[in-house]
CSV table of C-alpha atoms in Angstrom, one decimal:
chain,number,residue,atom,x,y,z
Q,1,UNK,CA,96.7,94.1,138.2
Q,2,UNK,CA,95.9,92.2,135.2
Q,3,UNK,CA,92.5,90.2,134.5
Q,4,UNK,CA,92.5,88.0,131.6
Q,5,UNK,CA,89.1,85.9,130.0
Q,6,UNK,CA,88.7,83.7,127.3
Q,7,UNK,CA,86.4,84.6,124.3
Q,8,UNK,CA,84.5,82.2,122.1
Q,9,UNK,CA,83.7,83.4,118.3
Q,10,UNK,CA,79.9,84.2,119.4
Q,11,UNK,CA,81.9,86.7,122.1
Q,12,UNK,CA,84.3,88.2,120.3
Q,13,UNK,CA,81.9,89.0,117.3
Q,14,UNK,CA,79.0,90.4,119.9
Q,15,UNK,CA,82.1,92.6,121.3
Q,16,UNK,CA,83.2,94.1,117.8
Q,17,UNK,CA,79.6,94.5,117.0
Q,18,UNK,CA,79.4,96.7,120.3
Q,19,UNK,CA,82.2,98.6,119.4
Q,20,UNK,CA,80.6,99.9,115.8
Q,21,UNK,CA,81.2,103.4,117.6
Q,22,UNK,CA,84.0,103.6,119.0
Q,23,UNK,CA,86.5,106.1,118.0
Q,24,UNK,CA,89.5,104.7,116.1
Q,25,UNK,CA,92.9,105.6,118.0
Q,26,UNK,CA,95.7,102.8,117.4
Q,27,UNK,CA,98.8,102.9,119.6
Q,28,UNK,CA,101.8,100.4,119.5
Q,29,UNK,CA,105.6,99.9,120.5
Q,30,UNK,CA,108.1,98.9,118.0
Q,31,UNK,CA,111.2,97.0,118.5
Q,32,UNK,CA,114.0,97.9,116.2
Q,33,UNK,CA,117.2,95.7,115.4
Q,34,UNK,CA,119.6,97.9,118.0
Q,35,UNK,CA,116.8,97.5,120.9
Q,36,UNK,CA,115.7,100.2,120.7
Q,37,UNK,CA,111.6,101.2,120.9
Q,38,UNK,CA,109.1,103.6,119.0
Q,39,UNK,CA,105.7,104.3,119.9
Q,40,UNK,CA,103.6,105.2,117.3
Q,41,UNK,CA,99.9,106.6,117.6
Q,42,UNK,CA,97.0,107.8,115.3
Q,43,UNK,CA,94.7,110.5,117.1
Q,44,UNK,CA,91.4,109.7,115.2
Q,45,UNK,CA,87.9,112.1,116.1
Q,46,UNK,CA,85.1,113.4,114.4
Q,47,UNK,CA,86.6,116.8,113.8
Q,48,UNK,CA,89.7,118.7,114.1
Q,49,UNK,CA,90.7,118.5,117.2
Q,50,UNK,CA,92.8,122.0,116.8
Q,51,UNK,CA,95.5,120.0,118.2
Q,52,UNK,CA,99.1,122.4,118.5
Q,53,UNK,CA,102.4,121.2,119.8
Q,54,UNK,CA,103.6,122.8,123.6
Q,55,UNK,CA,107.1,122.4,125.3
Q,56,UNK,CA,106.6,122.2,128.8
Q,57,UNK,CA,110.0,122.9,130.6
Q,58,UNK,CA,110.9,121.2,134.2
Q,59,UNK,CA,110.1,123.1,137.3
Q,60,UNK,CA,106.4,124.5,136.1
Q,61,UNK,CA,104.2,124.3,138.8
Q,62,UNK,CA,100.8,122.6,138.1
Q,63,UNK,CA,97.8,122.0,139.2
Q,64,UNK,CA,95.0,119.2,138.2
Q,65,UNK,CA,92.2,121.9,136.6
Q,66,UNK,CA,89.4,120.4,138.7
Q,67,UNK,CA,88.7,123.6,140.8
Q,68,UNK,CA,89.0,123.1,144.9
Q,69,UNK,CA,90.9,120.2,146.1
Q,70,UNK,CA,92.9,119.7,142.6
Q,71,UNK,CA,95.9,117.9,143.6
Q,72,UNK,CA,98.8,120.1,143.0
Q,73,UNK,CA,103.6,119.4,141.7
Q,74,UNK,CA,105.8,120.9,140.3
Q,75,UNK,CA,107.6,119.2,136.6
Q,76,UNK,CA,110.3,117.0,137.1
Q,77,UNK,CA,110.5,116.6,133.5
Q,78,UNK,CA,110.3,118.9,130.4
Q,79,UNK,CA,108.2,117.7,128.0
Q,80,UNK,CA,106.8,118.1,124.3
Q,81,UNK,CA,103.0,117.2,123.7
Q,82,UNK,CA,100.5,117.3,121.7
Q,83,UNK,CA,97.2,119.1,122.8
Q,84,UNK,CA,93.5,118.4,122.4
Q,85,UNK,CA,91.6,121.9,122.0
Q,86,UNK,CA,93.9,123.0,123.6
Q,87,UNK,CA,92.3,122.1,127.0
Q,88,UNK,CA,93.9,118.7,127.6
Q,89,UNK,CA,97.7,116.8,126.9
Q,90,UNK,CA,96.5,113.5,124.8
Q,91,UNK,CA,100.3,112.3,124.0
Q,92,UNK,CA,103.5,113.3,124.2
Q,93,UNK,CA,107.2,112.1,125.4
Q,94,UNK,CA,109.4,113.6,128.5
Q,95,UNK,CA,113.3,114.4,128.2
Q,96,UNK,CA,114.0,110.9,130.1
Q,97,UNK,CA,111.7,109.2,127.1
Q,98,UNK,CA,108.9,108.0,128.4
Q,99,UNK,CA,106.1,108.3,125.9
Q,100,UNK,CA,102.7,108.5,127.1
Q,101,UNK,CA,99.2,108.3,125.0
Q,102,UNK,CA,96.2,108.5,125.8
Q,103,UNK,CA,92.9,106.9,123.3
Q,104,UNK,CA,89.1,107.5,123.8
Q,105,UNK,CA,87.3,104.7,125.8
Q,106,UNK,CA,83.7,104.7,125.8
Q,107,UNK,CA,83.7,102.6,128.8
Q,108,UNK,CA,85.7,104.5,131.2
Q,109,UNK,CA,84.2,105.3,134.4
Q,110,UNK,CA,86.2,107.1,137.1
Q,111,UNK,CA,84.0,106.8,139.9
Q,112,UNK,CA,82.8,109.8,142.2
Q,113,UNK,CA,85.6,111.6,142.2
Q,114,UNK,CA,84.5,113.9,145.0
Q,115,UNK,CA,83.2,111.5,147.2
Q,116,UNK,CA,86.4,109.9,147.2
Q,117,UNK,CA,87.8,112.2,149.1
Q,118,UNK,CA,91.2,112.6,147.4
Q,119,UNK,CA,93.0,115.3,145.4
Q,120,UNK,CA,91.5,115.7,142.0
Q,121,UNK,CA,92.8,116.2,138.5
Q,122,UNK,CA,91.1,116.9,135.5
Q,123,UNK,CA,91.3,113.7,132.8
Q,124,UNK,CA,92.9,116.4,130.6
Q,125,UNK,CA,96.1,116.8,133.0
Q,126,UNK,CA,95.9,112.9,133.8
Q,127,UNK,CA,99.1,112.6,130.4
Q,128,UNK,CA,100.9,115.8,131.8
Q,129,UNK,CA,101.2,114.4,135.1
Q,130,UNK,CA,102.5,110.8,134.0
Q,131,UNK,CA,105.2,113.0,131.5
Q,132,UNK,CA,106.1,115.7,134.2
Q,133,UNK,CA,106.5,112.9,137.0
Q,134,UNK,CA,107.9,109.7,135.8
Q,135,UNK,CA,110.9,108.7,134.1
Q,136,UNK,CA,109.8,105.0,133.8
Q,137,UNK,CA,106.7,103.3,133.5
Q,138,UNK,CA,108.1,101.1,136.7
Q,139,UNK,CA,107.8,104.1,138.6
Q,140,UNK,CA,104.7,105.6,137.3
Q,141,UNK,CA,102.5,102.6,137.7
Q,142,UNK,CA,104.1,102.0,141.5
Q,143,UNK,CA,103.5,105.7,142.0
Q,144,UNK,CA,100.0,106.0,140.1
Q,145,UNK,CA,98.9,102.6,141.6
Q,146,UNK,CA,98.5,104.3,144.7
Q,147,UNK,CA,95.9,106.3,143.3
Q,148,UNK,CA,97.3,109.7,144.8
Q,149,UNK,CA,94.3,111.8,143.1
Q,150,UNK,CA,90.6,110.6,141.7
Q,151,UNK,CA,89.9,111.7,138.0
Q,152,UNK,CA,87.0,114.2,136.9
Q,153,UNK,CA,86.0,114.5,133.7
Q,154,UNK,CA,84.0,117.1,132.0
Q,155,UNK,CA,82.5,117.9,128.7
Q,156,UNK,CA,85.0,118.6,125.9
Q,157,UNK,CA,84.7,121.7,123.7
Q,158,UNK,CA,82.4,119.8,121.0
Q,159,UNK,CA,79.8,118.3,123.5
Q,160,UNK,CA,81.4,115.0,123.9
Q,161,UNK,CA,82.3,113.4,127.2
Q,162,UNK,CA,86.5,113.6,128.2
Q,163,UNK,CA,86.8,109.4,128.5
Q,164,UNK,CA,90.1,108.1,128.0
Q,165,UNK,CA,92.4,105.7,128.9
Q,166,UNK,CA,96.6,105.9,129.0
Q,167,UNK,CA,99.4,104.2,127.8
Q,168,UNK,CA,103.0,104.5,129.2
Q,169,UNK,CA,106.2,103.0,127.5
Q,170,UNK,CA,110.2,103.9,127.9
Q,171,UNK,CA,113.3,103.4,126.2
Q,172,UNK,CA,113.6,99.3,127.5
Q,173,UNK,CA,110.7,98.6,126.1
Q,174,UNK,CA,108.4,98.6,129.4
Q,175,UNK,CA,104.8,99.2,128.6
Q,176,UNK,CA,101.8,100.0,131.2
Q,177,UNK,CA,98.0,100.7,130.3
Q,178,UNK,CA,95.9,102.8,132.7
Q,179,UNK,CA,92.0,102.0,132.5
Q,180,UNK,CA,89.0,103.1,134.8
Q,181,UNK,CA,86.4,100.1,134.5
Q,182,UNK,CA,83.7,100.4,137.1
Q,183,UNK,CA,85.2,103.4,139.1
Q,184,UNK,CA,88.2,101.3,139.7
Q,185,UNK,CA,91.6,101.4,138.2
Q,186,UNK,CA,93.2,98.6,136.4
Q,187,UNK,CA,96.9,98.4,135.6
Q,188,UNK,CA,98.1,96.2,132.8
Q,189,UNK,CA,101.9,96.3,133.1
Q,190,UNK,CA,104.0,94.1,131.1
Q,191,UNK,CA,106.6,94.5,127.9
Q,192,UNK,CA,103.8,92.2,126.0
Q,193,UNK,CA,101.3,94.5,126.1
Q,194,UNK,CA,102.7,96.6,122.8
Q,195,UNK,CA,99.4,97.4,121.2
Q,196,UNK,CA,96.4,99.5,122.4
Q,197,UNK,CA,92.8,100.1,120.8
Q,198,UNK,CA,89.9,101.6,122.2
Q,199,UNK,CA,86.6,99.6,122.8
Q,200,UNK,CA,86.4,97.2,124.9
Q,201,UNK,CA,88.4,97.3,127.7
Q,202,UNK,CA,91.7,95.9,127.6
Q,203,UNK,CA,91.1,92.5,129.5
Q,204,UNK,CA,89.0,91.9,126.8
Q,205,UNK,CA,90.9,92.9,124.0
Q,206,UNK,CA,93.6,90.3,125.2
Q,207,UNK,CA,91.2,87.5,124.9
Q,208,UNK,CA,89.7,88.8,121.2
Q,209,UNK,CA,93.7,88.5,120.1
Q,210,UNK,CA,94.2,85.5,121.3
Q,211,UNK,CA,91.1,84.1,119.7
Q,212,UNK,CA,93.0,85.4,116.6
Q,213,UNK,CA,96.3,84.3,117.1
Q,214,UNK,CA,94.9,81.0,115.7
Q,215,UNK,CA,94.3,82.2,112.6
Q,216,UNK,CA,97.0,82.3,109.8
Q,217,UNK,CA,97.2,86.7,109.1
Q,218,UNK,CA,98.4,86.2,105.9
Q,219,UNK,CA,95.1,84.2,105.1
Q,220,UNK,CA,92.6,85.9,106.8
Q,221,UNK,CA,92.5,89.2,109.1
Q,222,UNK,CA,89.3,91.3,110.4
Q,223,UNK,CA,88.8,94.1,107.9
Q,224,UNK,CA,87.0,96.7,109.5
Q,225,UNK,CA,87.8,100.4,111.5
Q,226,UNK,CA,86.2,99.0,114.7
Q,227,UNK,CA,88.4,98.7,117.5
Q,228,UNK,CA,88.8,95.3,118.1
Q,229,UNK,CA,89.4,94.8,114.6
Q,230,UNK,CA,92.3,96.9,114.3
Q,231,UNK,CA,94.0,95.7,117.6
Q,232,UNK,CA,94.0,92.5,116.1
Q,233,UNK,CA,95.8,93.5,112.5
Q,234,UNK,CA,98.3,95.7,114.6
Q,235,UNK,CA,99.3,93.2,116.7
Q,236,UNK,CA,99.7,91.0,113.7
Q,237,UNK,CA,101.4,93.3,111.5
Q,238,UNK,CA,103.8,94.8,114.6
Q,239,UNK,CA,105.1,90.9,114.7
Q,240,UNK,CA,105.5,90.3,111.0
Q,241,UNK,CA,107.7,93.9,110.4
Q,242,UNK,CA,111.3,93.0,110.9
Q,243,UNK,CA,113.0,94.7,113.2
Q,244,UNK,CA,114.8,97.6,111.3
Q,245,UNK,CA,118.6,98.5,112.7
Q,246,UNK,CA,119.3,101.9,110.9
Q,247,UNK,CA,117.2,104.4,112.9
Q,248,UNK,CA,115.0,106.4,109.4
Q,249,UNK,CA,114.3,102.9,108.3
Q,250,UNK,CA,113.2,101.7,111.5
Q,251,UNK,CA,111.0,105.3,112.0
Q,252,UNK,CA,109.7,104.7,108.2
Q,253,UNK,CA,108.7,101.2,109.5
Q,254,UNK,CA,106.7,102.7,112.5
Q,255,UNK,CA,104.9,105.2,109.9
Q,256,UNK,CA,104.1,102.4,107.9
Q,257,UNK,CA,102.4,100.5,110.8
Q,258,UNK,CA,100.6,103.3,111.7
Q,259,UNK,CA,99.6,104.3,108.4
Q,260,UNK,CA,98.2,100.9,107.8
Q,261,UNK,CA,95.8,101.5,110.6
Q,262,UNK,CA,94.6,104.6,109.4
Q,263,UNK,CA,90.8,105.6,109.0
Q,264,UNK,CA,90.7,108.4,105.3
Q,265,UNK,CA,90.5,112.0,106.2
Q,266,UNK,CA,86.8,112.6,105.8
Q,267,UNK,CA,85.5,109.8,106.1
Q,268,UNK,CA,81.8,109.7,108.2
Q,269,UNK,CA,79.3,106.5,108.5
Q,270,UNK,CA,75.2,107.5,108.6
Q,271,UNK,CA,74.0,106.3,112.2
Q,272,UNK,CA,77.7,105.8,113.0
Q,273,UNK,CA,78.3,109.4,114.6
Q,274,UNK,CA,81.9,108.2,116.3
Q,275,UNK,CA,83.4,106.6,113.8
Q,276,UNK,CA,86.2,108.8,113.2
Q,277,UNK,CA,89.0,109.6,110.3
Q,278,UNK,CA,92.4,109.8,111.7
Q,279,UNK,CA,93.2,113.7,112.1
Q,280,UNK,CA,97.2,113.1,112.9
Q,281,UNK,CA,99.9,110.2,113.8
Q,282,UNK,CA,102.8,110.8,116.1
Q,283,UNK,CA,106.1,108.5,116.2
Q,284,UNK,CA,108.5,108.6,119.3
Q,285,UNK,CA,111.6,107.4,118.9
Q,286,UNK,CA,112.6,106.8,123.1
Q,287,UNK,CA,116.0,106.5,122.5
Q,288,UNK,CA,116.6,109.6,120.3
Q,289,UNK,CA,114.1,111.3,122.1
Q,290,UNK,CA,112.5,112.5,119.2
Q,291,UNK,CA,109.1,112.9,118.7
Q,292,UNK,CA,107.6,112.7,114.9
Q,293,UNK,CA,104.2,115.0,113.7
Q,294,UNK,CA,102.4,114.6,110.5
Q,295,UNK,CA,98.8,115.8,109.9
Q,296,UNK,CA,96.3,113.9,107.6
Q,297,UNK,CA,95.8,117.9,106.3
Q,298,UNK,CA,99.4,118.1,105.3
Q,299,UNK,CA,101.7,116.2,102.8
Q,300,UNK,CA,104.8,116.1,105.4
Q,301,UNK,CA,106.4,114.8,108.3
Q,302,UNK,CA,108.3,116.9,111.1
Q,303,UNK,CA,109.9,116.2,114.0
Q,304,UNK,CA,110.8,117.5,117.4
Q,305,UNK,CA,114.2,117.0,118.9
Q,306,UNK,CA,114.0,117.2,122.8
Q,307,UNK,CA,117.3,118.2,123.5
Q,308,UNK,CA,116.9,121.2,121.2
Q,309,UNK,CA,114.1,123.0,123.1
Q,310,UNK,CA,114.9,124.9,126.4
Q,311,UNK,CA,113.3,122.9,128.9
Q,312,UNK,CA,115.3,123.6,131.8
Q,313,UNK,CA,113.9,125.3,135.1
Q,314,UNK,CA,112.4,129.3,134.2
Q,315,UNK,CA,112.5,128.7,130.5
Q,316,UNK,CA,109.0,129.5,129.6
Q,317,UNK,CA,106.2,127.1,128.1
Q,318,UNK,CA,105.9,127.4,124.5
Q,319,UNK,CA,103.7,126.2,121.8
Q,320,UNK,CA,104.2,125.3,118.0
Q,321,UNK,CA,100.8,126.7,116.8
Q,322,UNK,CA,98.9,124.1,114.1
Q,323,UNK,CA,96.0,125.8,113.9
Q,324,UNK,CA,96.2,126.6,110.3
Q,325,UNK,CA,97.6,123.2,109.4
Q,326,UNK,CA,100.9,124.9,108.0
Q,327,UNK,CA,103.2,122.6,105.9
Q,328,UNK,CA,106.3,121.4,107.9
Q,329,UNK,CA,109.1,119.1,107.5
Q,330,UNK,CA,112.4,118.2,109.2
Q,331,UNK,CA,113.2,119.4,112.5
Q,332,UNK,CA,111.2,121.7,113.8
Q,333,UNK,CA,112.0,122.9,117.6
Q,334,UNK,CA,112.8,126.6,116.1
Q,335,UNK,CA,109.5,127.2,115.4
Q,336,UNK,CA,108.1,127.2,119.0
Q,337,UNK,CA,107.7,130.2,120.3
Q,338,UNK,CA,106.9,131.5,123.7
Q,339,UNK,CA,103.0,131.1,125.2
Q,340,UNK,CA,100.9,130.9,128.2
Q,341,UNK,CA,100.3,127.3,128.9
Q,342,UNK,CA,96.9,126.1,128.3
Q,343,UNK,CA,94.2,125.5,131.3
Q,344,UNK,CA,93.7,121.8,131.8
Q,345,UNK,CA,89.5,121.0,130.8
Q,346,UNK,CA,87.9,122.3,134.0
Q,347,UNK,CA,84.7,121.1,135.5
């Protein structure tokens, strides 16, 4: 499903002006010279999210964390994610390398999930079951376009409401985003769609861009943190990086785009409470199958190799703990160690 409206300059500036409190997560895929693709995401919120980094192996059984009548599988795929309070997956990449992410929208509405009368999952398992299921984002929107469970979602830990949409991508470049607008889901599935925001929905982000695709970038570009705004220098900036074939040039490249995006640690607006400074970025490189970390409360970058973690059937879950912000670089797959995996954000 796709739904697609024009904008005139009045619109698009009433819609930015709406968005003044939205919180700030940028995602995009980047094409490199070998065809290749990297995802690359900033994870932006009013406080420290206490984000730590889990391997999930395959086989783990699972449930969706919504009490009676959670929908229930068992991992096709091991994974490696990044956690949110440790009560909910918000990104992350699967040993086939689909990367999925998910960014705060305000105007997410998932219906009544109970009087749908279908399986339920918690919002905060809705990214573990796209990574422990899918292998493509072909197969995840066919599957997931069935709607095969209806989506809660509680309070978070810090007294704000769990609204989110999700991104898929893979290692051909397919791209997929996941929004509930009105209790009903809306699938935008194409290649093209190689940037995500937050505020508005995505229809409408579409016709802001394309309102801005008329303007010359290197004259003129919208300056601000709001979300509408920094869709449309992303999706300028993602076309006007070449496309780099040597693979740490072509990951520096992603950090750069990324970094470019970025909101300053610390950063807070009076009668702007969700304006939000970017707390980490994550680059996942599909075809290495390597997933990239760096806090803004650390001076380094380091990196996860899939195929060095145990993520085959009865290995057990285990967690890179962040909680301190220690300072890492290169690869870092040793340091996980063995932990019960976190309950999903129950009702």
């Amino acid at each position: 499903m796709k739904r697609f409206h024009r904008l005139g300059l009045a619109a698009c500036a009433a819609l930015a002006l709406s968005n003044l409190q939205a919180e700030a997560c940028t995602r995009f895929v980047y094409e490199t010279g070998t065809g290749g693709y990297i995802v690359g995401r900033s994870m932006d919120w009013m406080a420290d999210p206490e984000t730590d980094l889990w391997s999930f192996p395959r086989g783990m059984a699972r449930n969706g964390g919504a009490g009676d009548g959670s929908i229930t599988w068992t991992s096709k795929y091991g994974s490696v994610i990044a956690s949110f309070y440790n009560v909910a997956t918000v990104d992350g990449m699967n040993e086939a390398g689909l990367m999925a992410n998910t960014l705060y929208l305000a105007e997410s509405d998932y219906g009544d999930a109970k009087a749908s009368g279908k399986k339920l999952i918690s919002v905060g398992a809705w990214t573990q079951y796209a990574l422990d299921n899918f292998a493509t984002v072909a197969e995840a929107v066919e599957a997931l376009s069935k709607e095969p469970f209806a989506i809660v979602a509680p309070v978070l830990p810090d007294g704000n409401k769990a609204t989110g949409h999700l991104s898929l991508a893979d290692k051909t470049g397919d791209s997929a985003i996941f929004e509930y607008v009105d209790g009903k889901l809306v699938i935008h599935h194409s290649p093209k769609y190689t940037v995500m925001t937050n505020s508005p929905p995505f229809d409408q982000q579409l016709a802001i861009s394309t309102y801005w695709k008329n303007i010359d970038g290197l004259d003129f570009l919208p300056g601000t943190i709001n979300s509408a705004d920094r869709f449309v220098r992303m999706s300028w900036a993602l076309n006007a990086t070449p496309k780099q074939k040597e693979e740490p040039l072509a990951v520096a490249s992603a950090f750069s785009l990324i970094r470019s995006i970025s909101v300053p640690l610390g950063l807070a607006s009076p009668g702007k409470p969700n304006i939000a400074a970017t707390i980490w970025r994550s680059i996942g490189d599909l075809g290495a199958k390597r997933y990239y970390f760096e806090s803004a409360y650390s001076p380094s970058i380091f990196w996860v190799d899939l195929d060095k973690l145990n993520l085959a059937a009865g290995a057990k879950p285990a967690r890179l703990d962040l909680s301190t912000h220690p300072v890492l670089s290169g690869e870092a797959s040793a340091r996980f160690a063995p932990s019960e995996p976190f309950p999903f954000l129950a009702q």
